[in-house]
Amino acid sequence: MTSYIWNPPAPLSLPIRGQAERLPINRIFCVGRNYHAHAQEMGRPVDKATSRPFYFTKSPQALVQDGATVPYPPQTSNYHFEMELVVVIGKAGFEIKAEHAHEHIYGYACGLDMTRRDLQLIYRDQGRPWDLGKDVEDSAPCAEVVPMPGVALEAGHIELRVNGQTKQASDLNKLIWNIREQIADLSLFYHLQPGDLIFTGTPEGVGAVVPGDHIEGSVEGVGSIHITVGQAA
């Protein structure tokens, strides 16, 4: 039996709809600028003919359960919401062909990519990594996993509301790189594993929140997510 100088952290997991077992989380990948309208509002339009997807990661420890109160993070005055469909990988794969990508899907969840936007833009414009803007503590809220083995979603309404007011509304059919394309491309760089999460990108309408705000998001056919922004820790 291995002994440690202090107790290791508990495994990270998400609930699975209709099951007592929980889904263990491995890694969190995020696709940047994957809706045209959002890319334009960020000042970085995307031409799919000459571009390919790009990614950033969040530490698994950024995961937050649905219904939580998330502390407002330090060193920002512009904390943004980004509503996203999350793909849950259920089968290992490397250099996956797009036509077979659906075979590696376990299911889906609703997620939020919370972002220190002011820091992200500063570092983006300086050509530096985005980590302090994106890999933020408690910045990856994720709801229950809905099993859909082998299903590559191609359409469905995605929406986010703050204090009941709609801020983001779009459709999955507006993804620049669809679910199959994302899995195939990401698998050229990583050996994907069960429990990997892919946050697939956010529509236009991102904006700032303040302590006390209540965020609700939903994806048609998948479910919803709810968090409250708390006071700074």
PDB file of C-alpha atoms in Angstrom:
ATOM      1  CA  MET A   1       0.000   0.000   0.000  1.00  0.00           C
ATOM      2  CA  THR A   2       1.353   3.413  -1.008  1.00  0.00           C
ATOM      3  CA  SER A   3       1.655   6.036   1.706  1.00  0.00           C
ATOM      4  CA  TYR A   4       1.672   9.800   1.136  1.00  0.00           C
ATOM      5  CA  ILE A   5       2.929  12.731   3.183  1.00  0.00           C
ATOM      6  CA  TRP A   6      -0.600  14.184   2.949  1.00  0.00           C
ATOM      7  CA  ASN A   7      -3.895  12.838   1.681  1.00  0.00           C
ATOM      8  CA  PRO A   8      -4.255  12.973  -2.108  1.00  0.00           C
ATOM      9  CA  PRO A   9      -7.328  14.774  -3.471  1.00  0.00           C
ATOM     10  CA  ALA A  10     -10.477  12.786  -4.028  1.00  0.00           C
ATOM     11  CA  PRO A  11     -11.193  11.655  -7.615  1.00  0.00           C
ATOM     12  CA  LEU A  12     -13.178  14.152  -9.649  1.00  0.00           C
ATOM     13  CA  SER A  13     -16.439  12.949 -11.138  1.00  0.00           C
ATOM     14  CA  LEU A  14     -19.836  13.929 -12.497  1.00  0.00           C
ATOM     15  CA  PRO A  15     -23.253  12.362 -11.923  1.00  0.00           C
ATOM     16  CA  ILE A  16     -24.776  10.339 -14.752  1.00  0.00           C
ATOM     17  CA  ARG A  17     -28.461  10.726 -15.486  1.00  0.00           C
ATOM     18  CA  GLY A  18     -30.381   7.618 -14.456  1.00  0.00           C
ATOM     19  CA  GLN A  19     -27.403   5.848 -12.886  1.00  0.00           C
ATOM     20  CA  ALA A  20     -26.045   5.490  -9.379  1.00  0.00           C
ATOM     21  CA  GLU A  21     -22.465   5.289 -10.648  1.00  0.00           C
ATOM     22  CA  ARG A  22     -20.541   8.487 -11.282  1.00  0.00           C
ATOM     23  CA  LEU A  23     -18.343   9.294 -14.256  1.00  0.00           C
ATOM     24  CA  PRO A  24     -14.658   9.882 -13.383  1.00  0.00           C
ATOM     25  CA  ILE A  25     -13.091  12.901 -15.077  1.00  0.00           C
ATOM     26  CA  ASN A  26      -9.737  12.705 -16.800  1.00  0.00           C
ATOM     27  CA  ARG A  27      -8.913  15.942 -18.681  1.00  0.00           C
ATOM     28  CA  ILE A  28     -10.725  19.099 -19.772  1.00  0.00           C
ATOM     29  CA  PHE A  29     -10.144  20.362 -23.310  1.00  0.00           C
ATOM     30  CA  CYS A  30     -11.786  23.520 -24.669  1.00  0.00           C
ATOM     31  CA  VAL A  31     -12.207  24.570 -28.291  1.00  0.00           C
ATOM     32  CA  GLY A  32     -11.620  28.259 -28.934  1.00  0.00           C
ATOM     33  CA  ARG A  33     -13.732  30.473 -31.192  1.00  0.00           C
ATOM     34  CA  ASN A  34     -15.989  27.804 -32.678  1.00  0.00           C
ATOM     35  CA  TYR A  35     -19.033  29.919 -33.598  1.00  0.00           C
ATOM     36  CA  HIS A  36     -18.577  32.563 -36.297  1.00  0.00           C
ATOM     37  CA  ALA A  37     -20.581  35.243 -34.492  1.00  0.00           C
ATOM     38  CA  HIS A  38     -18.594  34.781 -31.287  1.00  0.00           C
ATOM     39  CA  ALA A  39     -15.288  34.869 -33.181  1.00  0.00           C
ATOM     40  CA  GLN A  40     -16.379  38.159 -34.706  1.00  0.00           C
ATOM     41  CA  GLU A  41     -17.413  39.676 -31.373  1.00  0.00           C
ATOM     42  CA  MET A  42     -13.965  38.730 -30.023  1.00  0.00           C
ATOM     43  CA  GLY A  43     -12.342  40.521 -32.941  1.00  0.00           C
ATOM     44  CA  ARG A  44     -10.887  37.339 -34.430  1.00  0.00           C
ATOM     45  CA  PRO A  45     -13.019  36.112 -37.359  1.00  0.00           C
ATOM     46  CA  VAL A  46     -12.429  32.527 -38.473  1.00  0.00           C
ATOM     47  CA  ASP A  47     -12.071  31.296 -42.042  1.00  0.00           C
ATOM     48  CA  LYS A  48     -12.540  27.535 -41.883  1.00  0.00           C
ATOM     49  CA  ALA A  49     -10.999  27.145 -45.334  1.00  0.00           C
ATOM     50  CA  THR A  50      -7.623  28.386 -44.083  1.00  0.00           C
ATOM     51  CA  SER A  51      -7.781  27.555 -40.362  1.00  0.00           C
ATOM     52  CA  ARG A  52      -8.058  24.571 -38.093  1.00  0.00           C
ATOM     53  CA  PRO A  53      -9.435  24.273 -34.543  1.00  0.00           C
ATOM     54  CA  PHE A  54      -7.319  25.436 -31.623  1.00  0.00           C
ATOM     55  CA  TYR A  55      -7.544  24.384 -28.016  1.00  0.00           C
ATOM     56  CA  PHE A  56      -6.773  25.354 -24.461  1.00  0.00           C
ATOM     57  CA  THR A  57      -7.096  23.278 -21.330  1.00  0.00           C
ATOM     58  CA  LYS A  58      -8.474  23.675 -17.846  1.00  0.00           C
ATOM     59  CA  SER A  59      -7.246  21.786 -14.836  1.00  0.00           C
ATOM     60  CA  PRO A  60      -9.705  19.061 -13.830  1.00  0.00           C
ATOM     61  CA  GLN A  61      -9.753  20.788 -10.426  1.00  0.00           C
ATOM     62  CA  ALA A  62     -11.637  23.661 -12.117  1.00  0.00           C
ATOM     63  CA  LEU A  63     -14.676  21.374 -12.339  1.00  0.00           C
ATOM     64  CA  VAL A  64     -17.749  22.577 -10.412  1.00  0.00           C
ATOM     65  CA  GLN A  65     -20.979  20.673  -9.863  1.00  0.00           C
ATOM     66  CA  ASP A  66     -24.317  21.937 -11.117  1.00  0.00           C
ATOM     67  CA  GLY A  67     -26.145  24.133  -8.621  1.00  0.00           C
ATOM     68  CA  ALA A  68     -22.995  25.394  -6.921  1.00  0.00           C
ATOM     69  CA  THR A  69     -22.198  28.912  -5.806  1.00  0.00           C
ATOM     70  CA  VAL A  70     -18.963  29.879  -7.547  1.00  0.00           C
ATOM     71  CA  PRO A  71     -16.771  32.498  -5.862  1.00  0.00           C
ATOM     72  CA  TYR A  72     -15.913  35.567  -7.911  1.00  0.00           C
ATOM     73  CA  PRO A  73     -12.231  35.038  -8.760  1.00  0.00           C
ATOM     74  CA  PRO A  74      -9.331  37.292  -7.787  1.00  0.00           C
ATOM     75  CA  GLN A  75      -7.420  39.637 -10.088  1.00  0.00           C
ATOM     76  CA  THR A  76     -10.288  40.389 -12.476  1.00  0.00           C
ATOM     77  CA  SER A  77     -13.023  42.961 -12.895  1.00  0.00           C
ATOM     78  CA  ASN A  78     -14.489  41.381 -16.035  1.00  0.00           C
ATOM     79  CA  TYR A  79     -15.579  37.798 -15.306  1.00  0.00           C
ATOM     80  CA  HIS A  80     -17.453  36.319 -18.269  1.00  0.00           C
ATOM     81  CA  PHE A  81     -19.843  33.437 -18.870  1.00  0.00           C
ATOM     82  CA  GLU A  82     -19.587  31.159 -21.917  1.00  0.00           C
ATOM     83  CA  MET A  83     -22.299  28.527 -22.393  1.00  0.00           C
ATOM     84  CA  GLU A  84     -21.102  25.311 -24.039  1.00  0.00           C
ATOM     85  CA  LEU A  85     -22.081  21.800 -25.025  1.00  0.00           C
ATOM     86  CA  VAL A  86     -19.666  19.339 -23.423  1.00  0.00           C
ATOM     87  CA  VAL A  87     -18.739  16.088 -25.167  1.00  0.00           C
ATOM     88  CA  VAL A  88     -17.812  13.199 -22.862  1.00  0.00           C
ATOM     89  CA  ILE A  89     -15.359  10.718 -24.356  1.00  0.00           C
ATOM     90  CA  GLY A  90     -16.095   7.088 -23.499  1.00  0.00           C
ATOM     91  CA  LYS A  91     -13.636   5.141 -25.648  1.00  0.00           C
ATOM     92  CA  ALA A  92      -9.898   5.636 -26.063  1.00  0.00           C
ATOM     93  CA  GLY A  93      -8.644   6.708 -29.464  1.00  0.00           C
ATOM     94  CA  PHE A  94      -5.768   8.299 -31.357  1.00  0.00           C
ATOM     95  CA  GLU A  95      -5.760   9.675 -34.906  1.00  0.00           C
ATOM     96  CA  ILE A  96      -9.491   9.043 -35.127  1.00  0.00           C
ATOM     97  CA  LYS A  97     -11.142   9.447 -38.503  1.00  0.00           C
ATOM     98  CA  ALA A  98     -14.019  11.923 -38.499  1.00  0.00           C
ATOM     99  CA  GLU A  99     -16.403   9.303 -39.873  1.00  0.00           C
ATOM    100  CA  HIS A 100     -15.687   7.126 -36.830  1.00  0.00           C
ATOM    101  CA  ALA A 101     -15.519   9.875 -34.208  1.00  0.00           C
ATOM    102  CA  HIS A 102     -19.052   9.228 -32.941  1.00  0.00           C
ATOM    103  CA  GLU A 103     -17.930   5.765 -31.789  1.00  0.00           C
ATOM    104  CA  HIS A 104     -15.830   7.446 -29.072  1.00  0.00           C
ATOM    105  CA  ILE A 105     -18.688   9.478 -27.569  1.00  0.00           C
ATOM    106  CA  TYR A 106     -20.176   8.357 -24.257  1.00  0.00           C
ATOM    107  CA  GLY A 107     -22.558  11.258 -23.856  1.00  0.00           C
ATOM    108  CA  TYR A 108     -22.996  14.976 -23.307  1.00  0.00           C
ATOM    109  CA  ALA A 109     -23.409  17.591 -20.604  1.00  0.00           C
ATOM    110  CA  CYS A 110     -24.100  21.298 -20.277  1.00  0.00           C
ATOM    111  CA  GLY A 111     -21.066  23.307 -19.226  1.00  0.00           C
ATOM    112  CA  LEU A 112     -19.778  26.819 -18.634  1.00  0.00           C
ATOM    113  CA  ASP A 113     -16.351  28.133 -19.565  1.00  0.00           C
ATOM    114  CA  MET A 114     -16.011  30.955 -17.036  1.00  0.00           C
ATOM    115  CA  THR A 115     -13.286  33.388 -18.079  1.00  0.00           C
ATOM    116  CA  ARG A 116     -11.269  36.276 -16.650  1.00  0.00           C
ATOM    117  CA  ARG A 117     -11.813  38.168 -19.913  1.00  0.00           C
ATOM    118  CA  ASP A 118      -9.636  41.139 -19.055  1.00  0.00           C
ATOM    119  CA  LEU A 119      -6.636  38.887 -18.398  1.00  0.00           C
ATOM    120  CA  GLN A 120      -7.333  36.687 -21.415  1.00  0.00           C
ATOM    121  CA  LEU A 121      -7.321  39.683 -23.764  1.00  0.00           C
ATOM    122  CA  ILE A 122      -4.208  41.189 -22.229  1.00  0.00           C
ATOM    123  CA  TYR A 123      -2.256  37.973 -22.641  1.00  0.00           C
ATOM    124  CA  ARG A 124      -3.745  37.256 -26.072  1.00  0.00           C
ATOM    125  CA  ASP A 125      -2.603  40.627 -27.366  1.00  0.00           C
ATOM    126  CA  GLN A 126       0.858  40.087 -25.848  1.00  0.00           C
ATOM    127  CA  GLY A 127       1.154  36.695 -27.528  1.00  0.00           C
ATOM    128  CA  ARG A 128       1.285  34.941 -24.140  1.00  0.00           C
ATOM    129  CA  PRO A 129      -0.621  31.854 -22.928  1.00  0.00           C
ATOM    130  CA  TRP A 130      -4.210  32.309 -21.777  1.00  0.00           C
ATOM    131  CA  ASP A 131      -3.873  30.231 -18.608  1.00  0.00           C
ATOM    132  CA  LEU A 132      -4.560  32.999 -16.091  1.00  0.00           C
ATOM    133  CA  GLY A 133      -7.629  34.035 -18.065  1.00  0.00           C
ATOM    134  CA  LYS A 134      -9.025  30.559 -18.711  1.00  0.00           C
ATOM    135  CA  ASP A 135      -7.623  27.999 -16.268  1.00  0.00           C
ATOM    136  CA  VAL A 136      -9.312  29.675 -13.325  1.00  0.00           C
ATOM    137  CA  GLU A 137     -10.320  27.962 -10.090  1.00  0.00           C
ATOM    138  CA  ASP A 138     -14.002  26.918 -10.212  1.00  0.00           C
ATOM    139  CA  SER A 139     -14.243  27.979 -13.868  1.00  0.00           C
ATOM    140  CA  ALA A 140     -15.612  24.754 -15.388  1.00  0.00           C
ATOM    141  CA  PRO A 141     -19.130  24.207 -14.023  1.00  0.00           C
ATOM    142  CA  CYS A 142     -20.633  21.080 -15.552  1.00  0.00           C
ATOM    143  CA  ALA A 143     -24.028  19.441 -15.131  1.00  0.00           C
ATOM    144  CA  GLU A 144     -24.922  15.758 -15.133  1.00  0.00           C
ATOM    145  CA  VAL A 145     -23.745  13.570 -17.992  1.00  0.00           C
ATOM    146  CA  VAL A 146     -26.476  12.348 -20.314  1.00  0.00           C
ATOM    147  CA  PRO A 147     -25.494   9.004 -21.886  1.00  0.00           C
ATOM    148  CA  MET A 148     -25.767   9.051 -25.686  1.00  0.00           C
ATOM    149  CA  PRO A 149     -23.256   6.426 -26.815  1.00  0.00           C
ATOM    150  CA  GLY A 150     -22.313   6.779 -30.448  1.00  0.00           C
ATOM    151  CA  VAL A 151     -24.447   9.881 -31.067  1.00  0.00           C
ATOM    152  CA  ALA A 152     -22.851  12.935 -32.703  1.00  0.00           C
ATOM    153  CA  LEU A 153     -25.235  15.835 -32.108  1.00  0.00           C
ATOM    154  CA  GLU A 154     -25.592  18.026 -35.172  1.00  0.00           C
ATOM    155  CA  ALA A 155     -28.272  20.509 -34.114  1.00  0.00           C
ATOM    156  CA  GLY A 156     -30.060  21.784 -31.033  1.00  0.00           C
ATOM    157  CA  HIS A 157     -30.842  25.112 -29.392  1.00  0.00           C
ATOM    158  CA  ILE A 158     -28.209  26.391 -26.941  1.00  0.00           C
ATOM    159  CA  GLU A 159     -29.035  29.248 -24.602  1.00  0.00           C
ATOM    160  CA  LEU A 160     -27.830  31.105 -21.522  1.00  0.00           C
ATOM    161  CA  ARG A 161     -29.720  33.422 -19.191  1.00  0.00           C
ATOM    162  CA  VAL A 162     -28.465  35.712 -16.425  1.00  0.00           C
ATOM    163  CA  ASN A 163     -31.051  36.560 -13.782  1.00  0.00           C
ATOM    164  CA  GLY A 164     -33.714  35.331 -16.204  1.00  0.00           C
ATOM    165  CA  GLN A 165     -32.593  37.520 -19.115  1.00  0.00           C
ATOM    166  CA  THR A 166     -31.408  35.758 -22.277  1.00  0.00           C
ATOM    167  CA  LYS A 167     -27.813  36.617 -23.144  1.00  0.00           C
ATOM    168  CA  GLN A 168     -26.806  33.823 -25.533  1.00  0.00           C
ATOM    169  CA  ALA A 169     -29.012  31.950 -27.997  1.00  0.00           C
ATOM    170  CA  SER A 170     -27.854  29.896 -30.962  1.00  0.00           C
ATOM    171  CA  ASP A 171     -27.853  26.388 -32.403  1.00  0.00           C
ATOM    172  CA  LEU A 172     -25.302  23.583 -32.483  1.00  0.00           C
ATOM    173  CA  ASN A 173     -25.614  23.541 -36.247  1.00  0.00           C
ATOM    174  CA  LYS A 174     -23.667  26.824 -36.235  1.00  0.00           C
ATOM    175  CA  LEU A 175     -20.506  25.219 -34.854  1.00  0.00           C
ATOM    176  CA  ILE A 176     -17.618  25.982 -37.207  1.00  0.00           C
ATOM    177  CA  TRP A 177     -16.081  22.578 -36.506  1.00  0.00           C
ATOM    178  CA  ASN A 178     -18.759  20.033 -35.693  1.00  0.00           C
ATOM    179  CA  ILE A 179     -18.508  17.345 -33.021  1.00  0.00           C
ATOM    180  CA  ARG A 180     -16.946  14.722 -35.291  1.00  0.00           C
ATOM    181  CA  GLU A 181     -14.395  17.187 -36.652  1.00  0.00           C
ATOM    182  CA  GLN A 182     -13.389  18.327 -33.172  1.00  0.00           C
ATOM    183  CA  ILE A 183     -12.812  14.797 -31.898  1.00  0.00           C
ATOM    184  CA  ALA A 184     -10.870  13.809 -35.008  1.00  0.00           C
ATOM    185  CA  ASP A 185      -8.630  16.882 -34.926  1.00  0.00           C
ATOM    186  CA  LEU A 186      -7.976  16.788 -31.175  1.00  0.00           C
ATOM    187  CA  SER A 187      -7.041  13.109 -31.422  1.00  0.00           C
ATOM    188  CA  LEU A 188      -4.144  14.038 -33.702  1.00  0.00           C
ATOM    189  CA  PHE A 189      -2.501  15.727 -30.710  1.00  0.00           C
ATOM    190  CA  TYR A 190      -3.674  13.611 -27.764  1.00  0.00           C
ATOM    191  CA  HIS A 191      -4.491   9.985 -27.096  1.00  0.00           C
ATOM    192  CA  LEU A 192      -8.080  10.578 -26.015  1.00  0.00           C
ATOM    193  CA  GLN A 193      -9.221   8.617 -22.991  1.00  0.00           C
ATOM    194  CA  PRO A 194     -12.525   7.789 -21.288  1.00  0.00           C
ATOM    195  CA  GLY A 195     -13.470  10.651 -19.018  1.00  0.00           C
ATOM    196  CA  ASP A 196     -11.958  13.363 -21.218  1.00  0.00           C
ATOM    197  CA  LEU A 197     -14.301  16.333 -21.584  1.00  0.00           C
ATOM    198  CA  ILE A 198     -14.412  18.563 -24.656  1.00  0.00           C
ATOM    199  CA  PHE A 199     -16.035  21.971 -24.189  1.00  0.00           C
ATOM    200  CA  THR A 200     -17.067  22.592 -27.778  1.00  0.00           C
ATOM    201  CA  GLY A 201     -17.208  26.393 -27.970  1.00  0.00           C
ATOM    202  CA  THR A 202     -19.603  29.196 -27.117  1.00  0.00           C
ATOM    203  CA  PRO A 203     -22.031  31.282 -29.193  1.00  0.00           C
ATOM    204  CA  GLU A 204     -22.074  35.065 -29.345  1.00  0.00           C
ATOM    205  CA  GLY A 205     -23.415  37.162 -26.484  1.00  0.00           C
ATOM    206  CA  VAL A 206     -20.782  36.515 -23.837  1.00  0.00           C
ATOM    207  CA  GLY A 207     -20.685  39.048 -21.044  1.00  0.00           C
ATOM    208  CA  ALA A 208     -19.711  39.879 -17.499  1.00  0.00           C
ATOM    209  CA  VAL A 209     -21.334  38.787 -14.261  1.00  0.00           C
ATOM    210  CA  VAL A 210     -21.056  40.085 -10.703  1.00  0.00           C
ATOM    211  CA  PRO A 211     -21.587  38.499  -7.290  1.00  0.00           C
ATOM    212  CA  GLY A 212     -25.227  37.611  -6.761  1.00  0.00           C
ATOM    213  CA  ASP A 213     -25.955  36.852 -10.410  1.00  0.00           C
ATOM    214  CA  HIS A 214     -27.722  33.583 -11.229  1.00  0.00           C
ATOM    215  CA  ILE A 215     -26.698  31.846 -14.449  1.00  0.00           C
ATOM    216  CA  GLU A 216     -28.905  29.301 -16.210  1.00  0.00           C
ATOM    217  CA  GLY A 217     -27.890  27.502 -19.383  1.00  0.00           C
ATOM    218  CA  SER A 218     -29.465  24.814 -21.514  1.00  0.00           C
ATOM    219  CA  VAL A 219     -28.853  22.678 -24.574  1.00  0.00           C
ATOM    220  CA  GLU A 220     -31.809  21.159 -26.369  1.00  0.00           C
ATOM    221  CA  GLY A 221     -31.967  17.402 -25.871  1.00  0.00           C
ATOM    222  CA  VAL A 222     -29.226  17.435 -23.233  1.00  0.00           C
ATOM    223  CA  GLY A 223     -30.369  19.384 -20.204  1.00  0.00           C
ATOM    224  CA  SER A 224     -29.545  22.482 -18.204  1.00  0.00           C
ATOM    225  CA  ILE A 225     -27.053  23.949 -15.761  1.00  0.00           C
ATOM    226  CA  HIS A 226     -27.483  26.460 -12.947  1.00  0.00           C
ATOM    227  CA  ILE A 227     -24.878  28.301 -10.874  1.00  0.00           C
ATOM    228  CA  THR A 228     -24.770  31.399  -8.694  1.00  0.00           C
ATOM    229  CA  VAL A 229     -21.848  33.813  -8.656  1.00  0.00           C
ATOM    230  CA  GLY A 230     -20.743  34.292  -5.066  1.00  0.00           C
ATOM    231  CA  GLN A 231     -18.638  36.852  -3.302  1.00  0.00           C
ATOM    232  CA  ALA A 232     -14.880  36.814  -3.793  1.00  0.00           C
ATOM    233  CA  ALA A 233     -13.292  34.105  -1.687  1.00  0.00           C
TER     234      ALA A 233
END
